Tab-separated table of C-alpha atoms in Angstrom:
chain	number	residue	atom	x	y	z
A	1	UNK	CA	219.592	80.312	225.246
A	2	UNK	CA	216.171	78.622	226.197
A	3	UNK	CA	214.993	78.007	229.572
A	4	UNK	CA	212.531	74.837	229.471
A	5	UNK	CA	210.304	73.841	232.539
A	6	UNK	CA	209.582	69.756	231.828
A	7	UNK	CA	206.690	68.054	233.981
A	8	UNK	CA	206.402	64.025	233.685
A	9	UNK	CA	204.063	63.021	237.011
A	10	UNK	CA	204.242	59.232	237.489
A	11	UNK	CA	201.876	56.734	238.812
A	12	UNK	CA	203.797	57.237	241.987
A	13	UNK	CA	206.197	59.897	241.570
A	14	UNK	CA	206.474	63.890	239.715
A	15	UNK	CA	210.034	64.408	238.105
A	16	UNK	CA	210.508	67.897	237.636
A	17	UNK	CA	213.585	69.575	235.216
A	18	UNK	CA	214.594	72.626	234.507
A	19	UNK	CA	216.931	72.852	230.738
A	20	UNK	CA	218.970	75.849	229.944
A	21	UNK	CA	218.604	74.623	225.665
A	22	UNK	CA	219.514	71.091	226.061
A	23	UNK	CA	221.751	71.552	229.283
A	24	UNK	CA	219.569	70.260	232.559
A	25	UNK	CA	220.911	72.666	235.323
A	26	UNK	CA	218.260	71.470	237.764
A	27	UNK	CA	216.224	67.817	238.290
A	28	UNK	CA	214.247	66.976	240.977
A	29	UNK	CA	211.969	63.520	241.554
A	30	UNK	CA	209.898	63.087	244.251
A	31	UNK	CA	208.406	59.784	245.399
A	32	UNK	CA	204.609	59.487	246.630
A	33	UNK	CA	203.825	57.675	249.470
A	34	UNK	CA	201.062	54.913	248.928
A	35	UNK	CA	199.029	56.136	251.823
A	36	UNK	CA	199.115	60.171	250.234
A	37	UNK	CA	197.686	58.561	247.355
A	38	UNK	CA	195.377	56.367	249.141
A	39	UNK	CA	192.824	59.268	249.863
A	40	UNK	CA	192.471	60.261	246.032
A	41	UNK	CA	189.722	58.093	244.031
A	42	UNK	CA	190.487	59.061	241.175
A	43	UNK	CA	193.478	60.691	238.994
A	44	UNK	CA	192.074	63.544	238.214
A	45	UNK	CA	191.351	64.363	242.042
A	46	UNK	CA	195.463	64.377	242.383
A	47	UNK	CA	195.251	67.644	240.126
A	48	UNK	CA	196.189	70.188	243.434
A	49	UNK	CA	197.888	67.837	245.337
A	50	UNK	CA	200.360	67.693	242.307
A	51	UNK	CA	200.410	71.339	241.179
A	52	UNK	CA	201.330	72.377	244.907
A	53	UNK	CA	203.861	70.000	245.022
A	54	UNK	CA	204.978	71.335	241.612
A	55	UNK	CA	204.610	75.300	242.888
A	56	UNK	CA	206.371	74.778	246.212
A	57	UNK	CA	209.507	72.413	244.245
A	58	UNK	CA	210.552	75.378	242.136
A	59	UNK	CA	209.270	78.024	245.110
A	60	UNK	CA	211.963	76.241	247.598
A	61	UNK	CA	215.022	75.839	244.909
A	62	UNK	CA	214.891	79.462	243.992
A	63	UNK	CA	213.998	78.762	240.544
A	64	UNK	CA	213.054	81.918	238.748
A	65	UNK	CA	209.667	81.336	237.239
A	66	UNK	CA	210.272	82.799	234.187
A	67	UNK	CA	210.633	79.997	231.181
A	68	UNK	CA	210.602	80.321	227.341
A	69	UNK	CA	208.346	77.114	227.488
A	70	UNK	CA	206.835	74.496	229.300
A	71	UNK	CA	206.593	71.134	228.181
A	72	UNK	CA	204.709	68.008	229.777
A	73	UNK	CA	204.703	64.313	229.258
A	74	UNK	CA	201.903	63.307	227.027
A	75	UNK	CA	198.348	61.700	228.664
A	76	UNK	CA	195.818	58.865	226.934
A	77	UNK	CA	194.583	60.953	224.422
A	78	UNK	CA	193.415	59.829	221.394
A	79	UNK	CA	195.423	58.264	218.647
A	80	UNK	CA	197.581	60.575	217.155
A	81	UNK	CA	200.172	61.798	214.876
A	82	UNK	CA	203.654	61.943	216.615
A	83	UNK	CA	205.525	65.168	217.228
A	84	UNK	CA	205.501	68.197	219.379
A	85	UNK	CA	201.521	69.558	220.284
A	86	UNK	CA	200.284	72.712	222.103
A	87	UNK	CA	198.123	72.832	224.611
A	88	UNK	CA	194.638	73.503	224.548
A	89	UNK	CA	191.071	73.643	225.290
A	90	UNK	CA	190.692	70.721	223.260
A	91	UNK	CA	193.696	68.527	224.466
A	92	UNK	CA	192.890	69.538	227.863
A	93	UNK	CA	189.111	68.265	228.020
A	94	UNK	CA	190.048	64.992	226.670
A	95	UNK	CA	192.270	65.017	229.135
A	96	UNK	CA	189.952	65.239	231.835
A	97	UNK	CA	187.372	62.529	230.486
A	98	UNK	CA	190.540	60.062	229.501
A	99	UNK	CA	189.463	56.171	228.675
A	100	UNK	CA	192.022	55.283	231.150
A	101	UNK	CA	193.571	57.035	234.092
A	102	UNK	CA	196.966	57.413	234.587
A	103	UNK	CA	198.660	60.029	236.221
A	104	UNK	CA	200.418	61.489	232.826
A	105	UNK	CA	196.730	62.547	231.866
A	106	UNK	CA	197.478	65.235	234.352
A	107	UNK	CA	200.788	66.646	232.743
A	108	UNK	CA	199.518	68.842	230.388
A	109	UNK	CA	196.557	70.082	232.485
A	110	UNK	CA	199.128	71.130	234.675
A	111	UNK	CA	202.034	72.889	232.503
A	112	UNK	CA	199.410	74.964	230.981
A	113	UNK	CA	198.208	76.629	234.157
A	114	UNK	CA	201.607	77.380	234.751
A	115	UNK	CA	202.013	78.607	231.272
A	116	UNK	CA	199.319	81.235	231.419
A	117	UNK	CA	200.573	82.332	234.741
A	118	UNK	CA	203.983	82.873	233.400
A	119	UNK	CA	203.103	83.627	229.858
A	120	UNK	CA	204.815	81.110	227.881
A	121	UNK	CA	203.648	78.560	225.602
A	122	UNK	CA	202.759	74.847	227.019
A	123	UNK	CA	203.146	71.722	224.973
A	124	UNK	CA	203.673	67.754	224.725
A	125	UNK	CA	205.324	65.658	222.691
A	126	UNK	CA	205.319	62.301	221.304
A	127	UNK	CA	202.393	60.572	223.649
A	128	UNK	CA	202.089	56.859	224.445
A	129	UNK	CA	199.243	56.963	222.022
A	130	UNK	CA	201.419	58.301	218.614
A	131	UNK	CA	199.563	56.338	215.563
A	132	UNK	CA	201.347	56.570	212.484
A	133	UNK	CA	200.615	52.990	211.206
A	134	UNK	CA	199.437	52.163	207.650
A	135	UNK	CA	196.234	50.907	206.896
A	136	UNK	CA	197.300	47.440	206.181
A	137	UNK	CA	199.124	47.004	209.617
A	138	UNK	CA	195.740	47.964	211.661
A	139	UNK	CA	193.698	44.874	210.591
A	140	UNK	CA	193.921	41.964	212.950
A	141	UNK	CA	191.532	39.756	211.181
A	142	UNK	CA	188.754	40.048	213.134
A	143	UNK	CA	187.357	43.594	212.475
A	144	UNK	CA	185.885	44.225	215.739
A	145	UNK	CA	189.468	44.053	217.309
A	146	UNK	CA	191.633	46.532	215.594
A	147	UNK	CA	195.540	46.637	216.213
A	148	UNK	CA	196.364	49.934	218.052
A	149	UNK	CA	199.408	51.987	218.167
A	150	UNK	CA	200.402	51.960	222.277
A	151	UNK	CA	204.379	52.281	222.426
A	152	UNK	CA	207.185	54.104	223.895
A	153	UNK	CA	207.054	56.886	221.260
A	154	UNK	CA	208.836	59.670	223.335
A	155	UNK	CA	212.096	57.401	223.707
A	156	UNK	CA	211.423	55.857	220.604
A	157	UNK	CA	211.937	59.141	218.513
A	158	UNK	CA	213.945	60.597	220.594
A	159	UNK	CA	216.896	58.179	220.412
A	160	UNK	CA	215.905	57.610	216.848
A	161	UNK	CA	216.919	60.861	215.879
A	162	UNK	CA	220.008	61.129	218.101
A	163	UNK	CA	221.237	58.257	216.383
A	164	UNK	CA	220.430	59.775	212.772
A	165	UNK	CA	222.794	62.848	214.135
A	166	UNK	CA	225.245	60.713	215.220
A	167	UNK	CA	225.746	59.224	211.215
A	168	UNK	CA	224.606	63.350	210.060
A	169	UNK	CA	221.500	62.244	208.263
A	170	UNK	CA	218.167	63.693	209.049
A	171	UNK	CA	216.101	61.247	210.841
A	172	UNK	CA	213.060	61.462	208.123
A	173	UNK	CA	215.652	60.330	205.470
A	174	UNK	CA	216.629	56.667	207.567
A	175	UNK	CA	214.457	53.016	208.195
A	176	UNK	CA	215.075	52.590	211.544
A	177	UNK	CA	213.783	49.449	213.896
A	178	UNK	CA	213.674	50.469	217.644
A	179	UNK	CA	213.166	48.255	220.222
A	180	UNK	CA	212.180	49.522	223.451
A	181	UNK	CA	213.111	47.078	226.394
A	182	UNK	CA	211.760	48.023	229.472
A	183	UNK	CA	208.844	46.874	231.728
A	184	UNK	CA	207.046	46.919	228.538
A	185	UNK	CA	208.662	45.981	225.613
A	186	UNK	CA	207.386	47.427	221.850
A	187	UNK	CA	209.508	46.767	218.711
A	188	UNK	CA	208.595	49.666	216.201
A	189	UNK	CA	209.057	50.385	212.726
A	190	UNK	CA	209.934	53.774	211.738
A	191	UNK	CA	210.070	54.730	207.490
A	192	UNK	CA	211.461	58.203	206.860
A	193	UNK	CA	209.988	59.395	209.996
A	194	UNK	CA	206.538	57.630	210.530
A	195	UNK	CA	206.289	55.066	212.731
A	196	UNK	CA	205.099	52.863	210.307
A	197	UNK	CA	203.919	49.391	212.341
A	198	UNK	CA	204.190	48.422	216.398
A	199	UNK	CA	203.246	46.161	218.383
A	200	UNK	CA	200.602	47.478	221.358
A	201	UNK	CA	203.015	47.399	224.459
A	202	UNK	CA	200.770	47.882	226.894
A	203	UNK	CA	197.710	45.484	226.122
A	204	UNK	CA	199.067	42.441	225.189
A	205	UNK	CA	200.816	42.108	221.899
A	206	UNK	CA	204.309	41.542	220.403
A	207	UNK	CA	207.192	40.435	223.260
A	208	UNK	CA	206.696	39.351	226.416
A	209	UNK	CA	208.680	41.154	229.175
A	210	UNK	CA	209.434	41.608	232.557
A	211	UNK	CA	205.319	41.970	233.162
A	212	UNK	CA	203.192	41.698	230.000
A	213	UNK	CA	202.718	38.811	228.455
A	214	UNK	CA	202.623	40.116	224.777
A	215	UNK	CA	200.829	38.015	222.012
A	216	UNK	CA	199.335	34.613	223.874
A	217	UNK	CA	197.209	32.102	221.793
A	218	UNK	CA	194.225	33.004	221.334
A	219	UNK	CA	191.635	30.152	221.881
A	220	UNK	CA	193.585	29.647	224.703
A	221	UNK	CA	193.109	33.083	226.084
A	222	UNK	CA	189.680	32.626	225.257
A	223	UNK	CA	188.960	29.147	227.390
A	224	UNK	CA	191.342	30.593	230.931
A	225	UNK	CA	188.602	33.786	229.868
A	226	UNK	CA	185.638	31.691	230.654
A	227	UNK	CA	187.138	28.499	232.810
A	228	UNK	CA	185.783	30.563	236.282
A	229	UNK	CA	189.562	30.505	237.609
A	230	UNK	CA	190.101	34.360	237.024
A	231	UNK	CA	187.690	37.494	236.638
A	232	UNK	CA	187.693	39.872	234.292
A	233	UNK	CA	189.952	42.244	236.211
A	234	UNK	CA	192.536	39.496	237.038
A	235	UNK	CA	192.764	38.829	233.633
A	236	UNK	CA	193.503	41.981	232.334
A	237	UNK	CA	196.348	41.937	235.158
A	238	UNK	CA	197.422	38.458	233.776
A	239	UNK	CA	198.317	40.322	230.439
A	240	UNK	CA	199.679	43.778	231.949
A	241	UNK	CA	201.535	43.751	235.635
A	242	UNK	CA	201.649	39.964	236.168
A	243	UNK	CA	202.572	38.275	232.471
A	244	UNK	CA	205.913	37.765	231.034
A	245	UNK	CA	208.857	37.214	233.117
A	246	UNK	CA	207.358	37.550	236.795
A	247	UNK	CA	204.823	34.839	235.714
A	248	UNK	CA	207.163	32.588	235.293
A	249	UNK	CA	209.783	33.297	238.007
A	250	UNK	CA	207.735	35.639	240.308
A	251	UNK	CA	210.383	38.730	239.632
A	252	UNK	CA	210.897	41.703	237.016
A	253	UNK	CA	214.191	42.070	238.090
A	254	UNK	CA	216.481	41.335	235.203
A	255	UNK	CA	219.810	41.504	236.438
A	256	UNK	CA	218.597	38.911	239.295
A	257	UNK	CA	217.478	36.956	236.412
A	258	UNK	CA	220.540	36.954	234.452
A	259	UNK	CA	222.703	36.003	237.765
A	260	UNK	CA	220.393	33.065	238.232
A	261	UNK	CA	221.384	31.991	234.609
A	262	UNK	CA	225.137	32.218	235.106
A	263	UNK	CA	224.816	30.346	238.114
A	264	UNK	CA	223.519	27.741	236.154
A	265	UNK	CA	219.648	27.677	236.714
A	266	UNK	CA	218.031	26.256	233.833
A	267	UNK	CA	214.611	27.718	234.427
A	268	UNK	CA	215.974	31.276	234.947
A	269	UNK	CA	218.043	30.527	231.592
A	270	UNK	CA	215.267	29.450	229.110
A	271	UNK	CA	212.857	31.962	230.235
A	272	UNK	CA	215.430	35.127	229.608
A	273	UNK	CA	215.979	33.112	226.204
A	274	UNK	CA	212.620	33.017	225.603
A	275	UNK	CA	211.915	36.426	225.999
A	276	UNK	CA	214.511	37.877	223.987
A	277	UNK	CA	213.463	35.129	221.465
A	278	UNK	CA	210.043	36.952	221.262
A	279	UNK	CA	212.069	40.493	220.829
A	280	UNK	CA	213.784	39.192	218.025
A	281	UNK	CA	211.515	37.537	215.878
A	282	UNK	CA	208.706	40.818	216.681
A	283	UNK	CA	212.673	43.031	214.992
A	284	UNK	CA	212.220	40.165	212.033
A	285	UNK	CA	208.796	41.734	211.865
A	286	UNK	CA	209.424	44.743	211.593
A	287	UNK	CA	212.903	44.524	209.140
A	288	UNK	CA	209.545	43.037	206.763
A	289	UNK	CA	207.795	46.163	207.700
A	290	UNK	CA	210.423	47.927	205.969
A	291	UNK	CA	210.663	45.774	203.169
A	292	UNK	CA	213.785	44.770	204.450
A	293	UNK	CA	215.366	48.051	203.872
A	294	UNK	CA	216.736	49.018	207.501
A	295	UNK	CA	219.513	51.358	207.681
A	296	UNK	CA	219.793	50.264	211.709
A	297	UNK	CA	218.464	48.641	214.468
A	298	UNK	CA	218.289	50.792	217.987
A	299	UNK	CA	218.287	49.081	221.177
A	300	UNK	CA	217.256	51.185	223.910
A	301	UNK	CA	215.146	51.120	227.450
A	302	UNK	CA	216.217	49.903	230.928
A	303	UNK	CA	217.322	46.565	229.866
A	304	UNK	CA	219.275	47.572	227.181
A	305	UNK	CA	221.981	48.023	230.137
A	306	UNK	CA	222.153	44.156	229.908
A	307	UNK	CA	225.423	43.421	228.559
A	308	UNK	CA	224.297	39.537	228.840
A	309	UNK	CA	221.209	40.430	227.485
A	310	UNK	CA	222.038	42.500	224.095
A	311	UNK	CA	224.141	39.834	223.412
A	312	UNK	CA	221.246	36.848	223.344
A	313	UNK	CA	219.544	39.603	221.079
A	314	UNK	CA	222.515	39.990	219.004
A	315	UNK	CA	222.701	36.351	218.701
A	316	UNK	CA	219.311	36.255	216.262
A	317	UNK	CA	219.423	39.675	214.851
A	318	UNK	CA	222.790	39.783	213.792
A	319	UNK	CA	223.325	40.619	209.752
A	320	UNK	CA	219.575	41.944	209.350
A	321	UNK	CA	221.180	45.846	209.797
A	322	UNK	CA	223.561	47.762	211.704
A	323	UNK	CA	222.757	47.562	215.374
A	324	UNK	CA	223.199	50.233	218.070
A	325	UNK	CA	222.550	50.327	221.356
A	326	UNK	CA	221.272	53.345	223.413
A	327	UNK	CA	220.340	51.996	226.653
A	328	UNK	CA	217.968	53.576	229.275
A	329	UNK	CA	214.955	56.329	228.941
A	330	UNK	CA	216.209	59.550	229.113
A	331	UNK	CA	212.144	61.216	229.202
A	332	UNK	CA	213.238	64.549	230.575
A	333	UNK	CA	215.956	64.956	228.017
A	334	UNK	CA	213.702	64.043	225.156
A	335	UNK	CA	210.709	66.142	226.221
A	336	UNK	CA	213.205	69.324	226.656
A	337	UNK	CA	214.897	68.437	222.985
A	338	UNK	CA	211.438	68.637	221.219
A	339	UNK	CA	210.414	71.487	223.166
A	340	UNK	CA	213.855	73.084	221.757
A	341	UNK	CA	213.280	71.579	218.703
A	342	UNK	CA	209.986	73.847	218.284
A	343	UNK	CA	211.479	77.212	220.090
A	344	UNK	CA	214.072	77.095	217.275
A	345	UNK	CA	211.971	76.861	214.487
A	346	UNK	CA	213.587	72.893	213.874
A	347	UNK	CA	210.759	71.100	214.190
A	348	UNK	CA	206.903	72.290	213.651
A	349	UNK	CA	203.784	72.891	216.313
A	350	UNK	CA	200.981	70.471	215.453
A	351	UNK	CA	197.609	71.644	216.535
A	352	UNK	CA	195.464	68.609	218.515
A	353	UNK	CA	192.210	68.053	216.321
């Protein structure tokens, strides 16, 4: 049996887990008050304040510190393969000098101090960042903007190969289209194991959803750009945090939204149409991605819960492939089932280049 320490720190939280193989026999989340946070400029400042509160979590359960291996959520790194990663030097400085700063940058930085002091191995797994796309699908047509590869790859795989257990295939050997529907939706493509094409979930491309507007038309982006109504920043907040469905009916909350429909608001109705619409003609997408050849369709995420919901979807998918649904994000799970994966000689240790 393998003991696995997992570390995922949130913008605003740390969730700490403890997996005896794939059993969790301990979980702890912790919320971060706004004003702790307030006195920290910068993510990388945060670095103590979160390994304390890691140190002291485990310190006050009783938790022997003693683990076969650590594993942490993966940070902004830059675009690679997917799969499990050590932790090093390398890893570690990028890191540190991340494009963009989010508190997941800090994961790895902070299971591989623990690591060393415990004398285990440290790694990540599947990061927001995963490119596996083909060369055709990175061209946008304007070669200064390239498409990028920004999705919910830990979930993504993770419930990807659960599902190719669940029919006793090996996940490399299936076409698979996952779509991820959370506060950020991305619709991926994944061919015998590569995640093949995506839409970039987090900077405006594919779906709208709750708050990201997804693909918008262009020249029209470009004239609100330079109209003098909005700055740069605001923009950028226009397309992640406030696009999509809190635009339109000033809420993420889509179980509010779907009680608003059955109680017979129009608006509330055509705008949950109209985003699902989006999710199912980015799935058409990707079923051409696949040259048509999909063995199944995976819904997973948050939303996914939506009984109302997956059946709108169903609606316009419906004959393209089998569809299953795998709702919620189960990030602790999946980070301790590739650590696992690698302890056990099942899956192999890439080496960050």
């Amino acid at each position: 049996m393998k003991r696995i320490l997992v570390i995922n720190p949130g913008s605003t939280s740390t969730k700490l887990a403890v997996y005896e193989d794939l059993e969790p026999v301990w979980k702890q989340s912790v919320f971060h008050p706004a004003k702790e946070l307030a006195r920290f400029h910068h993510i990388n400042e945060q670095y103590e304040y979160r390994r304390t509160y890691v140190f002291e979590a485990l310190q006050k359960a009783g938790i022997p510190m003693a683990f076969d291996a650590i594993i942490a959520r993966g940070g902004i790194l830059k675009p690679t393969q997917g799969g499990v990663y050590r932790i090093d030097e390398r890893m570690k400085h990028d890191l540190w000098h991340a494009p963009m700063e989010h508190a997941s940058n800090l994961a790895a930085l902070l299971a591989d101090e623990f690591a060393k002091d415990m004398g285990c191995p440290a790694f990540i797994a599947d990061p927001v960042v995963t490119d596996e796309l083909r060369d055709v699908a990175r061209l946008s047509g304007i070669p200064e903007l390239p498409r990028l590869s920004i999705f919910h790859a830990l979930n993504s795989r993770a419930v990807s190969r659960r599902y190719a257990a669940s029919v006793n295939k090996r996940y490399e050997d299936l076409n698979l289209i996952v779509a991820h529907l959370g506060g950020g939706i991305s619709v991926s493509a994944h061919q015998h194991g590569k995640v093949v094409d995506v839409n970039n979930a987090l900077n405006g491309e594919g779906p709208f959803s709750p708050e990201r507007a997804g693909t918008v038309p262009a020249r029209q982006l470009v004239d609100l750009c330079f109209s003098g109504k909005y700055t740069q920043a605001e923009i950028r907040k226009l397309l992640n945090g406030r696009g999509g469905l809190v635009a339109y009916l000033g809420t993420t909350d889509v179980q509010t939204i779907v009680r608003w429909a059955h109680a017979g608001n129009a608006k509330h109705k055509l705008v949950l149409e109209a985003m699902v619409y989006t999710v199912a003609k980015q799935i058409g997408a990707m079923h051409v991605a696949l040259h048509s050849q999909t063995d199944a369709i995976i819904l997973t995420g948050g939303i996914a819960n939506n009984a109302y919901v997956i059946s709108l979807l169903r609606e316009w998918i419906e004959g393209l492939a089998r569809i299953v649904v795998i709702p919620g994000e189960d990030e602790m799970g999946a980070l301790a089932m590739n650590a696992l994966g690698v302890l056990n000689g099942e899956l192999p240790l890439q080496e960050y280049l």
